[in-house]
mmCIF file of C-alpha atoms and ligand atoms in Angstrom:
data_model
loop_
_atom_site.group_PDB
_atom_site.id
_atom_site.type_symbol
_atom_site.label_atom_id
_atom_site.label_comp_id
_atom_site.label_asym_id
_atom_site.label_seq_id
_atom_site.Cartn_x
_atom_site.Cartn_y
_atom_site.Cartn_z
ATOM 1 C CA UNK A 7 98.180 94.591 108.388
ATOM 2 C CA UNK A 8 94.958 92.633 108.612
ATOM 3 C CA UNK A 9 92.388 94.162 110.979
ATOM 4 C CA UNK A 10 88.897 93.197 112.199
ATOM 5 C CA UNK A 11 85.723 95.326 112.252
ATOM 6 C CA UNK A 12 82.152 94.703 113.168
ATOM 7 C CA UNK A 13 79.539 95.190 110.487
ATOM 8 C CA UNK A 14 75.706 95.025 110.925
ATOM 9 C CA UNK A 15 73.220 94.849 108.132
ATOM 10 C CA UNK A 16 70.438 96.715 109.967
ATOM 11 C CA UNK A 17 66.765 95.624 110.009
ATOM 12 C CA UNK A 18 65.787 98.128 107.223
ATOM 13 C CA UNK A 19 68.244 96.574 104.716
ATOM 14 C CA UNK A 20 67.320 93.000 105.720
ATOM 15 C CA UNK A 21 63.633 93.916 105.102
ATOM 16 C CA UNK A 22 64.565 95.427 101.722
ATOM 17 C CA UNK A 23 66.142 92.144 100.712
ATOM 18 C CA UNK A 24 69.614 93.555 100.001
ATOM 19 C CA UNK A 25 71.751 91.271 102.275
ATOM 20 C CA UNK A 26 73.341 89.715 99.208
ATOM 21 C CA UNK A 27 74.190 93.010 97.504
ATOM 22 C CA UNK A 28 75.792 94.336 100.673
ATOM 23 C CA UNK A 29 77.898 91.235 101.281
ATOM 24 C CA UNK A 30 78.924 91.182 97.563
ATOM 25 C CA UNK A 31 80.276 94.683 97.957
ATOM 26 C CA UNK A 32 82.391 93.697 100.999
ATOM 27 C CA UNK A 33 83.753 90.590 99.176
ATOM 28 C CA UNK A 34 84.485 92.564 95.983
ATOM 29 C CA UNK A 35 86.488 95.097 97.998
ATOM 30 C CA UNK A 36 88.815 92.725 99.932
ATOM 31 C CA UNK A 37 86.740 92.448 103.129
ATOM 32 C CA UNK A 38 86.435 88.797 104.068
ATOM 33 C CA UNK A 39 83.505 87.518 106.121
ATOM 34 C CA UNK A 40 85.323 86.175 109.185
ATOM 35 C CA UNK A 41 82.096 85.500 111.165
ATOM 36 C CA UNK A 42 78.399 85.952 110.414
ATOM 37 C CA UNK A 43 74.965 85.292 111.874
ATOM 38 C CA UNK A 44 71.427 86.568 111.763
ATOM 39 C CA UNK A 45 70.004 87.754 115.066
ATOM 40 C CA UNK A 46 66.935 89.558 116.353
ATOM 41 C CA UNK A 47 68.138 92.063 119.008
ATOM 42 C CA UNK A 48 66.019 92.624 122.036
ATOM 43 C CA UNK A 49 65.558 96.311 123.052
ATOM 44 C CA UNK A 50 68.039 95.686 125.888
ATOM 45 C CA UNK A 51 70.707 94.265 123.585
ATOM 46 C CA UNK A 52 70.277 97.244 121.233
ATOM 47 C CA UNK A 53 70.589 99.611 124.191
ATOM 48 C CA UNK A 54 73.732 97.892 125.262
ATOM 49 C CA UNK A 55 75.255 98.001 121.799
ATOM 50 C CA UNK A 56 74.530 101.732 121.383
ATOM 51 C CA UNK A 57 75.240 102.685 125.016
ATOM 52 C CA UNK A 58 77.660 105.476 123.925
ATOM 53 C CA UNK A 59 74.641 107.239 122.426
ATOM 54 C CA UNK A 60 72.353 106.928 125.429
ATOM 55 C CA UNK A 61 72.120 110.662 126.091
ATOM 56 C CA UNK A 62 71.319 111.473 122.457
ATOM 57 C CA UNK A 63 67.739 112.457 121.542
ATOM 58 C CA UNK A 64 67.389 109.712 119.003
ATOM 59 C CA UNK A 65 68.529 106.878 121.406
ATOM 60 C CA UNK A 66 64.978 105.476 122.119
ATOM 61 C CA UNK A 67 63.958 105.572 118.457
ATOM 62 C CA UNK A 68 67.275 104.062 117.301
ATOM 63 C CA UNK A 69 67.070 101.157 119.745
ATOM 64 C CA UNK A 70 63.424 100.554 118.824
ATOM 65 C CA UNK A 71 64.485 100.341 115.210
ATOM 66 C CA UNK A 72 67.502 98.105 115.845
ATOM 67 C CA UNK A 73 65.231 95.630 117.731
ATOM 68 C CA UNK A 74 62.388 95.901 115.196
ATOM 69 C CA UNK A 75 63.450 92.875 113.097
ATOM 70 C CA UNK A 76 66.306 90.614 112.152
ATOM 71 C CA UNK A 77 69.797 91.980 111.478
ATOM 72 C CA UNK A 78 72.927 90.364 110.124
ATOM 73 C CA UNK A 79 76.011 90.814 112.308
ATOM 74 C CA UNK A 80 79.432 90.085 110.859
ATOM 75 C CA UNK A 81 83.103 90.272 111.572
ATOM 76 C CA UNK A 82 84.928 91.617 108.474
ATOM 77 C CA UNK A 83 88.668 91.095 108.179
ATOM 78 C CA UNK A 84 91.252 92.482 105.829
ATOM 79 C CA UNK A 85 93.847 95.191 105.321
ATOM 80 C CA UNK A 86 92.605 98.431 106.794
ATOM 81 C CA UNK A 87 89.141 96.835 107.368
ATOM 82 C CA UNK A 88 87.829 99.534 109.726
ATOM 83 C CA UNK A 89 88.390 102.438 107.315
ATOM 84 C CA UNK A 90 87.657 100.471 104.225
ATOM 85 C CA UNK A 91 84.230 99.451 105.593
ATOM 86 C CA UNK A 92 83.455 103.056 106.630
ATOM 87 C CA UNK A 93 84.334 104.172 103.113
ATOM 88 C CA UNK A 94 82.079 101.589 101.514
ATOM 89 C CA UNK A 95 79.250 102.498 103.962
ATOM 90 C CA UNK A 96 79.263 106.260 103.263
ATOM 91 C CA UNK A 97 78.134 109.130 105.548
ATOM 92 C CA UNK A 98 75.700 108.499 108.389
ATOM 93 C CA UNK A 99 73.143 110.715 106.713
ATOM 94 C CA UNK A 100 72.338 109.086 103.320
ATOM 95 C CA UNK A 101 71.543 112.548 101.922
ATOM 96 C CA UNK A 102 75.259 113.295 102.414
ATOM 97 C CA UNK A 103 76.671 109.892 101.393
ATOM 98 C CA UNK A 104 78.763 109.621 98.269
ATOM 99 C CA UNK A 105 77.433 108.024 95.064
ATOM 100 C CA UNK A 106 77.757 104.318 95.064
ATOM 101 C CA UNK A 107 78.111 103.865 98.827
ATOM 102 C CA UNK A 108 75.970 101.386 100.654
ATOM 103 C CA UNK A 109 74.068 104.097 102.535
ATOM 104 C CA UNK A 110 73.435 106.071 99.283
ATOM 105 C CA UNK A 111 72.132 102.987 97.619
ATOM 106 C CA UNK A 112 70.143 101.356 100.424
ATOM 107 C CA UNK A 113 69.440 103.714 103.424
ATOM 108 C CA UNK A 114 65.965 105.137 104.055
ATOM 109 C CA UNK A 115 67.017 108.081 106.328
ATOM 110 C CA UNK A 116 69.604 109.091 108.868
ATOM 111 C CA UNK A 117 68.308 106.534 111.399
ATOM 112 C CA UNK A 118 67.373 103.655 109.050
ATOM 113 C CA UNK A 119 70.705 103.774 107.319
ATOM 114 C CA UNK A 120 71.176 100.146 106.276
ATOM 115 C CA UNK A 121 74.614 99.359 107.846
ATOM 116 C CA UNK A 122 76.778 99.809 110.860
ATOM 117 C CA UNK A 123 80.532 99.790 110.978
ATOM 118 C CA UNK A 124 83.030 100.159 113.834
ATOM 119 C CA UNK A 125 84.799 103.522 113.868
ATOM 120 C CA UNK A 126 88.141 102.668 115.516
ATOM 121 C CA UNK A 127 90.259 99.686 116.693
ATOM 122 C CA UNK A 128 89.077 99.902 120.311
ATOM 123 C CA UNK A 129 85.376 100.102 119.398
ATOM 124 C CA UNK A 130 85.849 97.300 116.914
ATOM 125 C CA UNK A 131 87.229 95.099 119.674
ATOM 126 C CA UNK A 132 84.374 95.815 122.103
ATOM 127 C CA UNK A 133 81.657 95.655 119.395
ATOM 128 C CA UNK A 134 82.968 92.277 118.104
ATOM 129 C CA UNK A 135 83.113 90.844 121.588
ATOM 130 C CA UNK A 136 79.552 92.036 122.229
ATOM 131 C CA UNK A 137 78.226 89.631 119.566
ATOM 132 C CA UNK A 138 80.937 87.017 118.932
ATOM 133 C CA UNK A 139 82.800 84.738 121.247
ATOM 134 C CA UNK A 140 86.271 84.092 119.760
ATOM 135 C CA UNK A 141 85.439 80.556 118.762
ATOM 136 C CA UNK A 142 82.773 81.869 116.289
ATOM 137 C CA UNK A 143 85.390 83.856 114.365
ATOM 138 C CA UNK A 144 86.243 81.059 111.952
ATOM 139 C CA UNK A 145 87.262 82.558 108.606
ATOM 140 C CA UNK A 146 89.704 85.371 109.303
ATOM 141 C CA UNK A 147 91.924 86.633 106.516
HETATM 142 P P1 IDP B 209 77.647 105.965 112.323
HETATM 143 O O1 IDP B 209 76.670 104.724 112.273
HETATM 144 O O2 IDP B 209 77.875 106.540 110.927
HETATM 145 O O3 IDP B 209 78.932 105.643 113.032
HETATM 146 P P2 IDP B 209 76.770 107.411 114.674
HETATM 147 O O4 IDP B 209 76.938 108.893 114.849
HETATM 148 O O5 IDP B 209 77.725 106.573 115.467
HETATM 149 O O6 IDP B 209 76.873 107.139 113.111
HETATM 150 O O7 IDP B 209 75.326 107.050 115.076
HETATM 151 C C1 IDP B 209 74.896 105.723 115.291
HETATM 152 C C2 IDP B 209 73.569 105.490 114.587
HETATM 153 O O8 IDP B 209 72.547 106.271 115.193
HETATM 154 C C3 IDP B 209 73.523 105.903 113.101
HETATM 155 O O9 IDP B 209 74.084 104.946 112.192
HETATM 156 C C4 IDP B 209 72.050 106.061 112.867
HETATM 157 O O10 IDP B 209 71.369 104.787 112.770
HETATM 158 C C5 IDP B 209 71.634 106.740 114.221
HETATM 159 N N1 IDP B 209 71.683 108.193 114.177
HETATM 160 C C6 IDP B 209 72.830 108.991 114.144
HETATM 161 N N2 IDP B 209 72.449 110.271 114.075
HETATM 162 C C7 IDP B 209 71.120 110.310 114.094
HETATM 163 C C8 IDP B 209 70.126 111.379 114.026
HETATM 164 O O11 IDP B 209 70.452 112.586 113.980
HETATM 165 N N3 IDP B 209 68.823 111.045 114.036
HETATM 166 C C9 IDP B 209 68.394 109.679 114.080
HETATM 167 N N4 IDP B 209 69.283 108.701 114.125
HETATM 168 C C10 IDP B 209 70.571 108.977 114.124
HETATM 169 MG MG1 MG B 210 79.228 105.234 115.063
#
């Protein structure tokens, strides 16, 4: 069954010039770009997006990083899109990420780790709605 997930190419990966390589990986693995835009998050928008992590020691640094430059936000769609995207991303800490995963290839460290992906259907719904009104989701599989 086709599913939606939210993907973000984080500011570190945009700065490294690897937007195309990351998107190529999604397309080669059956994840269709259903919606996409480049944005520059304000600190407040980053804090809202990562609100579940507000008590964590890295919250201030993480939201500074996420608002430090442009990011690409996308809705990916396809069979099992949430799990498939998480698999392509690799572990949060690139030191623990499997060979060939996006974080192994492109992350700098556990914070500046190149990509975001929703972790469950409910979070996918709320994360997609945070960035995309329904009328901007124009190419769903
Ligand atoms: P995930 O992105 O793999 O789902 P989460 O635990 O949800 O990982 O954490 C959200 C984001 O917060 C991570 O992608 C990373 O950018 C940052 N982060 C997670 N753990 C740490 C940490 O221990 N130090 C610094 N940043 C972290
Ligand atoms: Mg997460």
